[in-house]
Amino acid sequence: MSSDLHTVLCERLGCRYPIVQTAMGWVADARLTAATCNAGGFGFFAGATAEPGDVENQLLAIKAKTDRPFGVNFHMFQPNADEVIDAVIRHKVRAVSYGRGPDAKTIKRLKDAGVICMPTVGAVKHAIKAIELGADIVTVQGGEGGGHTGAVPTTILLPQVLDAVKVPVVAAGGIFDGRGLAAALAYGAAGIAMGTRFLMTSDSPVPRSALDRYISTKDPTAIRITTAVDGLPQRFIENDEIRRLEGMSLPARLGMSVNYAREWGKQAGLGPVGMAKLGWKALSSDGGSFAQMVMAPNLPTLVQRGVVNGDADNGLLPGGQAAAVIDRLESCEELIGRIMREAGERLAALAALSRPVTSN
Ligand SMILES: Cc1cc2nc3c(=O)[nH]c(=O)nc-3n(C[C@H](O)[C@H](O)[C@H](O)COP(=O)(O)O)c2cc1C
């Protein structure tokens, strides 16, 4: 049985199904984003890791592959944040997602241009703050999720946020199938958002050597949170590189960051002054610690080694615990079709349970 399950999320985002493919640095490229949209979901392009000067090309590449609406993710502290925001407005992109936040002025600018603002949050207080700043929809990511993540599981965070806010809420973190969609809708969410599940599709750009590691990881506790990479809690598949980083002293890790920072600064076209300015922006924008700011450059180099070069031992593989239950790569079309079918079946089975009570 299949049904559209048309929710307010579909109305606002202009997609057929209430299924969002979240942004993932170096993973949610033009192809994956367009494949999601063509299959009836809503894809977010990973604008936060788009090369400076290349954002326009990437948006044109998405538009060449799909005529459906799509979204773009960005961070205010990325060197080319203004380039991304300008391109989003110029291309009339349907929605933006973000984590560590743009200020109210930037959000107003986006909203005035008709762009839906849809941040991802990991705590109730962040959901409330994001809405005060102008968010139209919030995605809540429970701790099971991949990438930077919190400590509260989706089953607790989702109802907490639903009780606290009036805007549509999208559930994320640990969702991978139609049961997850049916459950999220039953909680009162307007839809689901998934990262790891879309990373593990045949439309994903991640090399097969790395995908094989995601698929062969069967123990959810082996996809664990560490702060050893950039000082913030982030979930990765445990591998040699994670164990090596965790075994290093803090000064050694900071020393390594300096080297990676130089490499990354070159890539981003920033000199020492530009790097210092960016560091200050990151430090002052969200109350991050000095160690976090200094360690941040570890992330791009090591994650690219994992998900771009496919080095599953010496690179990093960010992922959610859902990877442990995903055993095959489907296309976005197959995945979204299956999720809709499964959700329809679950919801029909639940409806069949509620029979009128007769008194005798
Ligand atoms: C490889 C990877 C990279 C990610 N990169 C980003 C990012 O650049 N920006 C962002 O807001 N979230 C990022 N995330 C988090 C996802 O957008 C999403 O919120 C999360 O994956 C949802 O949980 P799930 O993996 O259980 O579906 C990333 C997640 C993964 C797995």
Short mmCIF file of C-alpha atoms and ligand atoms in Angstrom, two decimals:
data_model
loop_
_atom_site.label_atom_id
_atom_site.label_comp_id
_atom_site.label_asym_id
_atom_site.label_seq_id
_atom_site.Cartn_x
_atom_site.Cartn_y
_atom_site.Cartn_z
CA MET A 1 0.00 0.00 0.00
CA SER A 2 1.33 3.46 -0.87
CA SER A 3 0.12 6.93 -0.10
CA ASP A 4 1.49 10.45 -0.47
CA LEU A 5 1.24 11.31 3.25
CA HIS A 6 1.05 14.92 2.17
CA THR A 7 1.96 17.10 5.16
CA VAL A 8 2.57 20.81 5.74
CA LEU A 9 6.23 20.08 5.02
CA CYS A 10 5.36 19.06 1.45
CA GLU A 11 3.28 22.26 1.10
CA ARG A 12 6.10 24.50 2.29
CA LEU A 13 8.99 22.79 0.53
CA GLY A 14 7.14 21.89 -2.65
CA CYS A 15 8.06 18.20 -2.54
CA ARG A 16 5.81 15.18 -3.03
CA TYR A 17 6.75 13.22 0.11
CA PRO A 18 7.63 14.39 3.64
CA ILE A 19 11.19 13.06 3.34
CA VAL A 20 14.24 15.32 3.53
CA GLN A 21 17.80 14.43 2.59
CA THR A 22 19.92 16.48 4.95
CA ALA A 23 23.10 18.26 4.03
CA MET A 24 26.31 16.35 4.57
CA GLY A 25 29.68 17.97 3.97
CA TRP A 26 31.34 16.65 0.76
CA VAL A 27 28.54 14.05 0.44
CA ALA A 28 25.34 15.95 -0.40
CA ASP A 29 26.57 17.05 -3.81
CA ALA A 30 24.57 18.22 -6.84
CA ARG A 31 23.86 14.66 -7.96
CA LEU A 32 22.58 13.34 -4.62
CA THR A 33 20.50 16.47 -4.03
CA ALA A 34 18.89 16.28 -7.47
CA ALA A 35 18.34 12.50 -7.19
CA THR A 36 16.45 13.01 -3.92
CA CYS A 37 14.29 15.77 -5.41
CA ASN A 38 13.56 13.76 -8.57
CA ALA A 39 12.42 10.85 -6.36
CA GLY A 40 9.87 13.09 -4.60
CA GLY A 41 11.89 14.01 -1.50
CA PHE A 42 13.59 17.32 -0.68
CA GLY A 43 17.39 17.46 -0.94
CA PHE A 44 19.74 19.89 0.75
CA PHE A 45 23.01 20.63 -1.04
CA ALA A 46 26.06 20.82 1.27
CA GLY A 47 26.87 24.49 0.65
CA ALA A 48 28.99 24.64 3.81
CA THR A 49 31.74 22.68 2.07
CA ALA A 50 31.36 24.20 -1.41
CA GLU A 51 34.65 25.62 -2.68
CA PRO A 52 34.81 29.41 -2.66
CA GLY A 53 33.94 30.67 -6.14
CA ASP A 54 32.15 27.44 -7.07
CA VAL A 55 28.73 27.87 -5.42
CA GLU A 56 27.06 29.31 -8.53
CA ASN A 57 28.31 26.36 -10.64
CA GLN A 58 26.99 23.86 -8.11
CA LEU A 59 23.53 25.43 -8.01
CA LEU A 60 23.44 25.46 -11.81
CA ALA A 61 24.50 21.78 -11.78
CA ILE A 62 21.56 20.91 -9.50
CA LYS A 63 19.17 22.88 -11.70
CA ALA A 64 20.47 21.05 -14.77
CA LYS A 65 19.57 17.72 -13.14
CA THR A 66 16.18 18.57 -11.62
CA ASP A 67 13.38 21.08 -12.03
CA ARG A 68 12.13 20.41 -8.48
CA PRO A 69 12.75 22.77 -5.56
CA PHE A 70 15.81 22.04 -3.42
CA GLY A 71 17.65 23.48 -0.43
CA VAL A 72 21.15 24.64 0.49
CA ASN A 73 22.98 24.24 3.79
CA PHE A 74 25.52 26.77 5.05
CA HIS A 75 27.37 27.90 8.17
CA MET A 76 27.88 31.54 9.04
CA PHE A 77 31.53 30.85 9.90
CA GLN A 78 32.47 29.33 6.55
CA PRO A 79 34.77 31.67 4.60
CA ASN A 80 32.32 32.08 1.69
CA ALA A 81 29.06 32.38 3.69
CA ASP A 82 28.13 35.60 1.84
CA GLU A 83 28.72 33.92 -1.52
CA VAL A 84 26.32 31.11 -0.55
CA ILE A 85 23.62 33.46 0.76
CA ASP A 86 23.82 35.71 -2.32
CA ALA A 87 23.60 32.69 -4.64
CA VAL A 88 20.65 31.24 -2.70
CA ILE A 89 18.73 34.48 -3.10
CA ARG A 90 19.71 34.97 -6.74
CA HIS A 91 18.67 31.41 -7.65
CA LYS A 92 15.44 31.58 -5.60
CA VAL A 93 16.44 28.44 -3.69
CA ARG A 94 13.42 27.12 -1.76
CA ALA A 95 15.01 26.62 1.68
CA VAL A 96 18.22 26.92 3.66
CA SER A 97 19.36 24.76 6.55
CA TYR A 98 21.99 25.74 9.06
CA GLY A 99 23.26 24.77 12.46
CA ARG A 100 25.33 27.37 14.21
CA GLY A 101 23.27 30.28 13.36
CA PRO A 102 22.99 33.24 11.12
CA ASP A 103 21.82 36.36 12.97
CA ALA A 104 18.27 37.76 12.80
CA LYS A 105 19.31 40.26 10.09
CA THR A 106 20.61 37.52 7.77
CA ILE A 107 17.53 35.39 8.42
CA LYS A 108 15.27 38.36 7.64
CA ARG A 109 17.14 38.94 4.40
CA LEU A 110 16.59 35.32 3.38
CA LYS A 111 12.94 35.32 4.42
CA ASP A 112 12.27 38.62 2.62
CA ALA A 113 13.57 36.88 -0.51
CA GLY A 114 11.08 34.02 0.04
CA VAL A 115 13.64 31.48 1.28
CA ILE A 116 12.38 29.10 3.98
CA CYS A 117 14.69 28.99 7.00
CA MET A 118 14.97 25.50 8.41
CA PRO A 119 17.74 25.07 11.00
CA THR A 120 18.75 21.77 12.61
CA VAL A 121 18.75 21.78 16.39
CA GLY A 122 19.78 19.26 19.02
CA ALA A 123 18.15 20.77 22.11
CA VAL A 124 14.83 22.39 23.04
CA LYS A 125 16.45 25.68 23.99
CA HIS A 126 18.12 25.86 20.58
CA ALA A 127 14.77 25.22 18.85
CA ILE A 128 13.17 28.09 20.79
CA LYS A 129 16.09 30.43 20.07
CA ALA A 130 16.07 29.50 16.36
CA ILE A 131 12.37 30.31 16.11
CA GLU A 132 12.85 33.63 17.92
CA LEU A 133 15.45 34.43 15.26
CA GLY A 134 12.92 33.65 12.50
CA ALA A 135 13.05 29.90 11.68
CA ASP A 136 10.02 28.71 9.69
CA ILE A 137 10.52 24.98 10.30
CA VAL A 138 12.90 23.18 12.66
CA THR A 139 14.62 19.86 12.14
CA VAL A 140 15.41 18.16 15.44
CA GLN A 141 18.37 15.81 15.40
CA GLY A 142 18.50 13.26 18.18
CA GLY A 143 21.83 11.95 19.44
CA GLU A 144 21.69 8.81 17.27
CA GLY A 145 22.36 11.02 14.26
CA GLY A 146 25.54 11.43 12.24
CA GLY A 147 27.91 14.38 12.22
CA HIS A 148 27.85 16.85 15.11
CA THR A 149 25.22 15.58 17.48
CA GLY A 150 23.79 15.95 20.95
CA ALA A 151 23.21 13.55 23.82
CA VAL A 152 19.40 13.37 23.78
CA PRO A 153 17.84 10.59 21.66
CA THR A 154 15.21 11.36 19.02
CA THR A 155 12.46 9.65 21.04
CA ILE A 156 12.93 12.20 23.84
CA LEU A 157 13.97 15.30 21.89
CA LEU A 158 11.20 15.13 19.29
CA PRO A 159 8.22 15.21 21.70
CA GLN A 160 10.04 17.80 23.84
CA VAL A 161 10.40 20.14 20.88
CA LEU A 162 6.90 19.40 19.55
CA ASP A 163 5.50 20.44 22.93
CA ALA A 164 7.57 23.62 23.02
CA VAL A 165 7.10 25.15 19.56
CA LYS A 166 4.35 25.99 17.08
CA VAL A 167 6.24 25.76 13.76
CA PRO A 168 6.39 22.46 11.81
CA VAL A 169 8.97 20.07 13.23
CA VAL A 170 10.93 17.50 11.21
CA ALA A 171 12.38 14.44 12.95
CA ALA A 172 16.00 13.39 12.34
CA GLY A 173 18.56 11.15 13.96
CA GLY A 174 18.47 7.38 13.59
CA ILE A 175 15.68 7.25 10.98
CA PHE A 176 16.19 4.89 8.04
CA ASP A 177 12.90 3.30 6.93
CA GLY A 178 9.12 3.57 6.65
CA ARG A 179 8.61 2.59 10.29
CA GLY A 180 10.62 5.69 11.21
CA LEU A 181 8.44 7.87 8.98
CA ALA A 182 5.20 6.43 10.40
CA ALA A 183 6.49 6.85 13.96
CA ALA A 184 7.61 10.44 13.36
CA LEU A 185 4.22 11.36 11.91
CA ALA A 186 2.53 9.65 14.87
CA TYR A 187 4.56 11.82 17.25
CA GLY A 188 3.23 14.86 15.42
CA ALA A 189 6.23 15.65 13.22
CA ALA A 190 5.65 17.03 9.72
CA GLY A 191 8.16 14.62 8.19
CA ILE A 192 11.56 13.02 8.51
CA ALA A 193 15.10 14.04 7.59
CA MET A 194 17.89 11.52 7.04
CA GLY A 195 21.61 11.88 6.47
CA THR A 196 23.25 8.49 6.91
CA ARG A 197 20.53 6.65 4.96
CA PHE A 198 21.09 8.92 1.92
CA LEU A 199 24.87 8.70 2.27
CA MET A 200 24.40 4.94 1.86
CA THR A 201 22.67 5.07 -1.54
CA SER A 202 23.93 4.36 -5.02
CA ASP A 203 23.47 8.09 -5.78
CA SER A 204 25.99 9.04 -3.09
CA PRO A 205 29.45 10.23 -4.21
CA VAL A 206 31.21 8.37 -1.36
CA PRO A 207 33.71 5.86 -2.82
CA ARG A 208 32.88 2.17 -2.59
CA SER A 209 35.81 1.47 -0.23
CA ALA A 210 34.28 3.77 2.38
CA LEU A 211 30.69 2.67 1.69
CA ASP A 212 31.75 -0.93 2.31
CA ARG A 213 32.92 0.09 5.80
CA TYR A 214 29.58 1.79 6.50
CA ILE A 215 27.72 -1.33 5.32
CA SER A 216 29.89 -3.83 7.18
CA THR A 217 29.54 -2.00 10.51
CA LYS A 218 26.81 -3.95 12.28
CA ASP A 219 27.25 -2.81 15.88
CA PRO A 220 25.52 0.52 16.65
CA THR A 221 27.89 1.10 19.59
CA ALA A 222 30.82 1.09 17.14
CA ILE A 223 29.38 4.28 15.62
CA ARG A 224 30.18 6.49 18.50
CA ILE A 225 30.60 10.04 19.69
CA THR A 226 34.02 11.53 20.16
CA THR A 227 35.27 15.05 20.86
CA ALA A 228 38.81 14.18 19.76
CA VAL A 229 38.43 15.56 16.23
CA ASP A 230 37.32 19.19 16.55
CA GLY A 231 36.52 19.46 20.25
CA LEU A 232 32.75 19.08 19.71
CA PRO A 233 30.75 15.87 20.12
CA GLN A 234 30.54 14.21 16.74
CA ARG A 235 29.52 10.69 15.74
CA PHE A 236 31.82 8.56 13.59
CA ILE A 237 32.35 4.93 12.70
CA GLU A 238 35.15 3.82 14.98
CA ASN A 239 38.35 3.13 13.03
CA ASP A 240 42.14 3.41 13.30
CA GLU A 241 42.08 7.19 12.84
CA ILE A 242 39.55 7.75 15.64
CA ARG A 243 41.60 5.55 17.99
CA ARG A 244 44.82 7.39 16.97
CA LEU A 245 43.27 10.84 17.61
CA GLU A 246 41.89 9.75 20.96
CA GLY A 247 45.32 8.45 21.96
CA MET A 248 47.04 11.79 21.20
CA SER A 249 47.67 14.40 23.87
CA LEU A 250 45.77 17.68 23.48
CA PRO A 251 48.95 19.66 22.62
CA ALA A 252 49.82 17.07 19.93
CA ARG A 253 46.32 17.35 18.49
CA LEU A 254 46.54 21.14 18.50
CA GLY A 255 49.92 20.91 16.75
CA MET A 256 48.38 18.72 14.07
CA SER A 257 45.59 21.27 13.66
CA VAL A 258 48.06 24.02 12.83
CA ASN A 259 49.31 22.00 9.86
CA TYR A 260 45.79 21.16 8.69
CA ALA A 261 44.77 24.81 9.17
CA ARG A 262 47.51 25.91 6.76
CA GLU A 263 46.36 23.37 4.19
CA TRP A 264 42.71 24.30 4.62
CA GLY A 265 43.42 28.05 4.56
CA LYS A 266 45.20 27.62 1.22
CA GLN A 267 42.25 25.65 -0.18
CA ALA A 268 39.80 28.32 1.02
CA GLY A 269 42.00 31.13 -0.34
CA LEU A 270 42.57 32.68 3.11
CA GLY A 271 45.79 34.23 4.39
CA PRO A 272 46.77 34.36 8.10
CA VAL A 273 44.62 37.50 8.66
CA GLY A 274 41.57 35.89 7.02
CA MET A 275 42.07 32.74 9.12
CA ALA A 276 42.33 34.79 12.31
CA LYS A 277 39.16 36.73 11.45
CA LEU A 278 37.26 33.53 10.72
CA GLY A 279 38.49 31.95 13.95
CA TRP A 280 37.34 34.96 15.90
CA LYS A 281 33.91 34.84 14.22
CA ALA A 282 33.53 31.14 15.12
CA LEU A 283 34.71 31.72 18.66
CA SER A 284 32.46 34.70 19.35
CA SER A 285 29.36 33.44 17.47
CA ASP A 286 28.47 30.41 19.54
CA GLY A 287 30.46 30.43 22.72
CA GLY A 288 32.90 27.79 21.45
CA SER A 289 36.13 27.21 23.37
CA PHE A 290 39.59 28.19 22.18
CA ALA A 291 40.56 24.51 21.88
CA GLN A 292 37.51 23.88 19.68
CA MET A 293 38.43 26.77 17.41
CA VAL A 294 42.02 25.62 17.07
CA MET A 295 41.06 21.97 16.50
CA ALA A 296 38.35 22.77 13.93
CA PRO A 297 40.75 22.52 10.94
CA ASN A 298 41.28 18.79 11.67
CA LEU A 299 37.79 18.07 10.48
CA PRO A 300 37.88 18.96 6.75
CA THR A 301 41.16 17.22 6.03
CA LEU A 302 40.32 14.01 7.85
CA VAL A 303 36.70 13.77 6.72
CA GLN A 304 37.68 14.35 3.09
CA ARG A 305 40.26 11.59 3.43
CA GLY A 306 37.40 9.28 4.47
CA VAL A 307 34.36 10.21 2.40
CA VAL A 308 36.06 11.78 -0.65
CA ASN A 309 39.23 9.67 -0.99
CA GLY A 310 37.60 6.54 0.45
CA ASP A 311 40.35 5.79 2.99
CA ALA A 312 38.29 3.92 5.61
CA ASP A 313 41.21 3.44 8.03
CA ASN A 314 43.14 6.72 7.96
CA GLY A 315 40.26 9.08 7.21
CA LEU A 316 37.12 9.81 9.19
CA LEU A 317 33.69 8.36 8.46
CA PRO A 318 30.97 10.52 10.03
CA GLY A 319 27.75 8.59 10.38
CA GLY A 320 24.70 7.92 12.49
CA GLN A 321 23.92 4.71 14.33
CA ALA A 322 21.42 3.90 11.57
CA ALA A 323 24.40 2.70 9.49
CA ALA A 324 24.46 -0.43 11.64
CA VAL A 325 21.06 -1.54 10.33
CA ILE A 326 21.52 -0.56 6.68
CA ASP A 327 22.73 -3.50 4.63
CA ARG A 328 22.42 -2.38 1.03
CA LEU A 329 22.75 0.56 -1.32
CA GLU A 330 19.53 1.52 -3.08
CA SER A 331 19.02 4.45 -5.40
CA CYS A 332 17.17 7.47 -3.95
CA GLU A 333 14.20 6.49 -6.09
CA GLU A 334 14.11 2.93 -4.69
CA LEU A 335 14.73 4.14 -1.14
CA ILE A 336 12.02 6.80 -1.11
CA GLY A 337 9.54 4.48 -2.84
CA ARG A 338 10.18 1.75 -0.25
CA ILE A 339 9.92 4.14 2.70
CA MET A 340 6.57 5.45 1.45
CA ARG A 341 5.26 1.91 0.94
CA GLU A 342 6.41 0.75 4.36
CA ALA A 343 5.00 3.81 6.11
CA GLY A 344 1.65 3.33 4.34
CA GLU A 345 1.56 -0.32 5.49
CA ARG A 346 2.40 0.56 9.10
CA LEU A 347 -0.20 3.31 9.23
CA ALA A 348 -2.88 1.03 7.71
CA ALA A 349 -2.04 -1.69 10.25
CA LEU A 350 -2.37 0.85 13.07
CA ALA A 351 -5.68 2.16 11.72
CA ALA A 352 -6.99 -1.42 11.66
CA LEU A 353 -6.26 -1.71 15.38
CA SER A 354 -8.66 1.05 16.34
CA ARG A 355 -12.10 -0.56 16.20
CA PRO A 356 -15.11 1.06 17.80
CA VAL A 357 -15.65 -0.08 21.37
CA THR A 358 -19.07 -1.73 21.79
CA SER A 359 -20.76 -1.91 25.16
CA ASN A 360 -23.13 -4.76 25.98
C1 LIG B 1 28.84 12.48 6.61
C2 LIG B 1 27.99 13.49 7.30
C3 LIG B 1 28.25 14.84 7.11
C4 LIG B 1 27.43 15.82 7.71
N1 LIG B 1 27.67 17.14 7.43
C5 LIG B 1 26.80 18.08 7.87
C6 LIG B 1 26.95 19.43 7.47
O1 LIG B 1 27.86 19.80 6.72
N2 LIG B 1 26.06 20.35 7.93
C7 LIG B 1 25.02 19.97 8.75
O2 LIG B 1 24.22 20.84 9.14
N3 LIG B 1 24.86 18.69 9.14
C8 LIG B 1 25.71 17.74 8.71
N4 LIG B 1 25.53 16.42 9.06
C9 LIG B 1 24.35 16.03 9.86
C10 LIG B 1 23.19 15.65 8.91
O3 LIG B 1 22.82 16.75 8.13
C11 LIG B 1 21.94 15.13 9.64
O4 LIG B 1 21.43 16.09 10.52
C12 LIG B 1 22.18 13.80 10.33
O5 LIG B 1 22.93 12.95 9.51
C13 LIG B 1 20.83 13.15 10.68
O6 LIG B 1 20.98 11.94 11.37
P1 LIG B 1 21.08 10.49 10.62
O7 LIG B 1 22.47 10.41 10.11
O8 LIG B 1 20.80 9.51 11.71
O9 LIG B 1 20.06 10.46 9.53
C14 LIG B 1 26.34 15.42 8.52
C15 LIG B 1 26.10 14.05 8.74
C16 LIG B 1 26.89 13.09 8.13
C17 LIG B 1 26.56 11.62 8.32
#
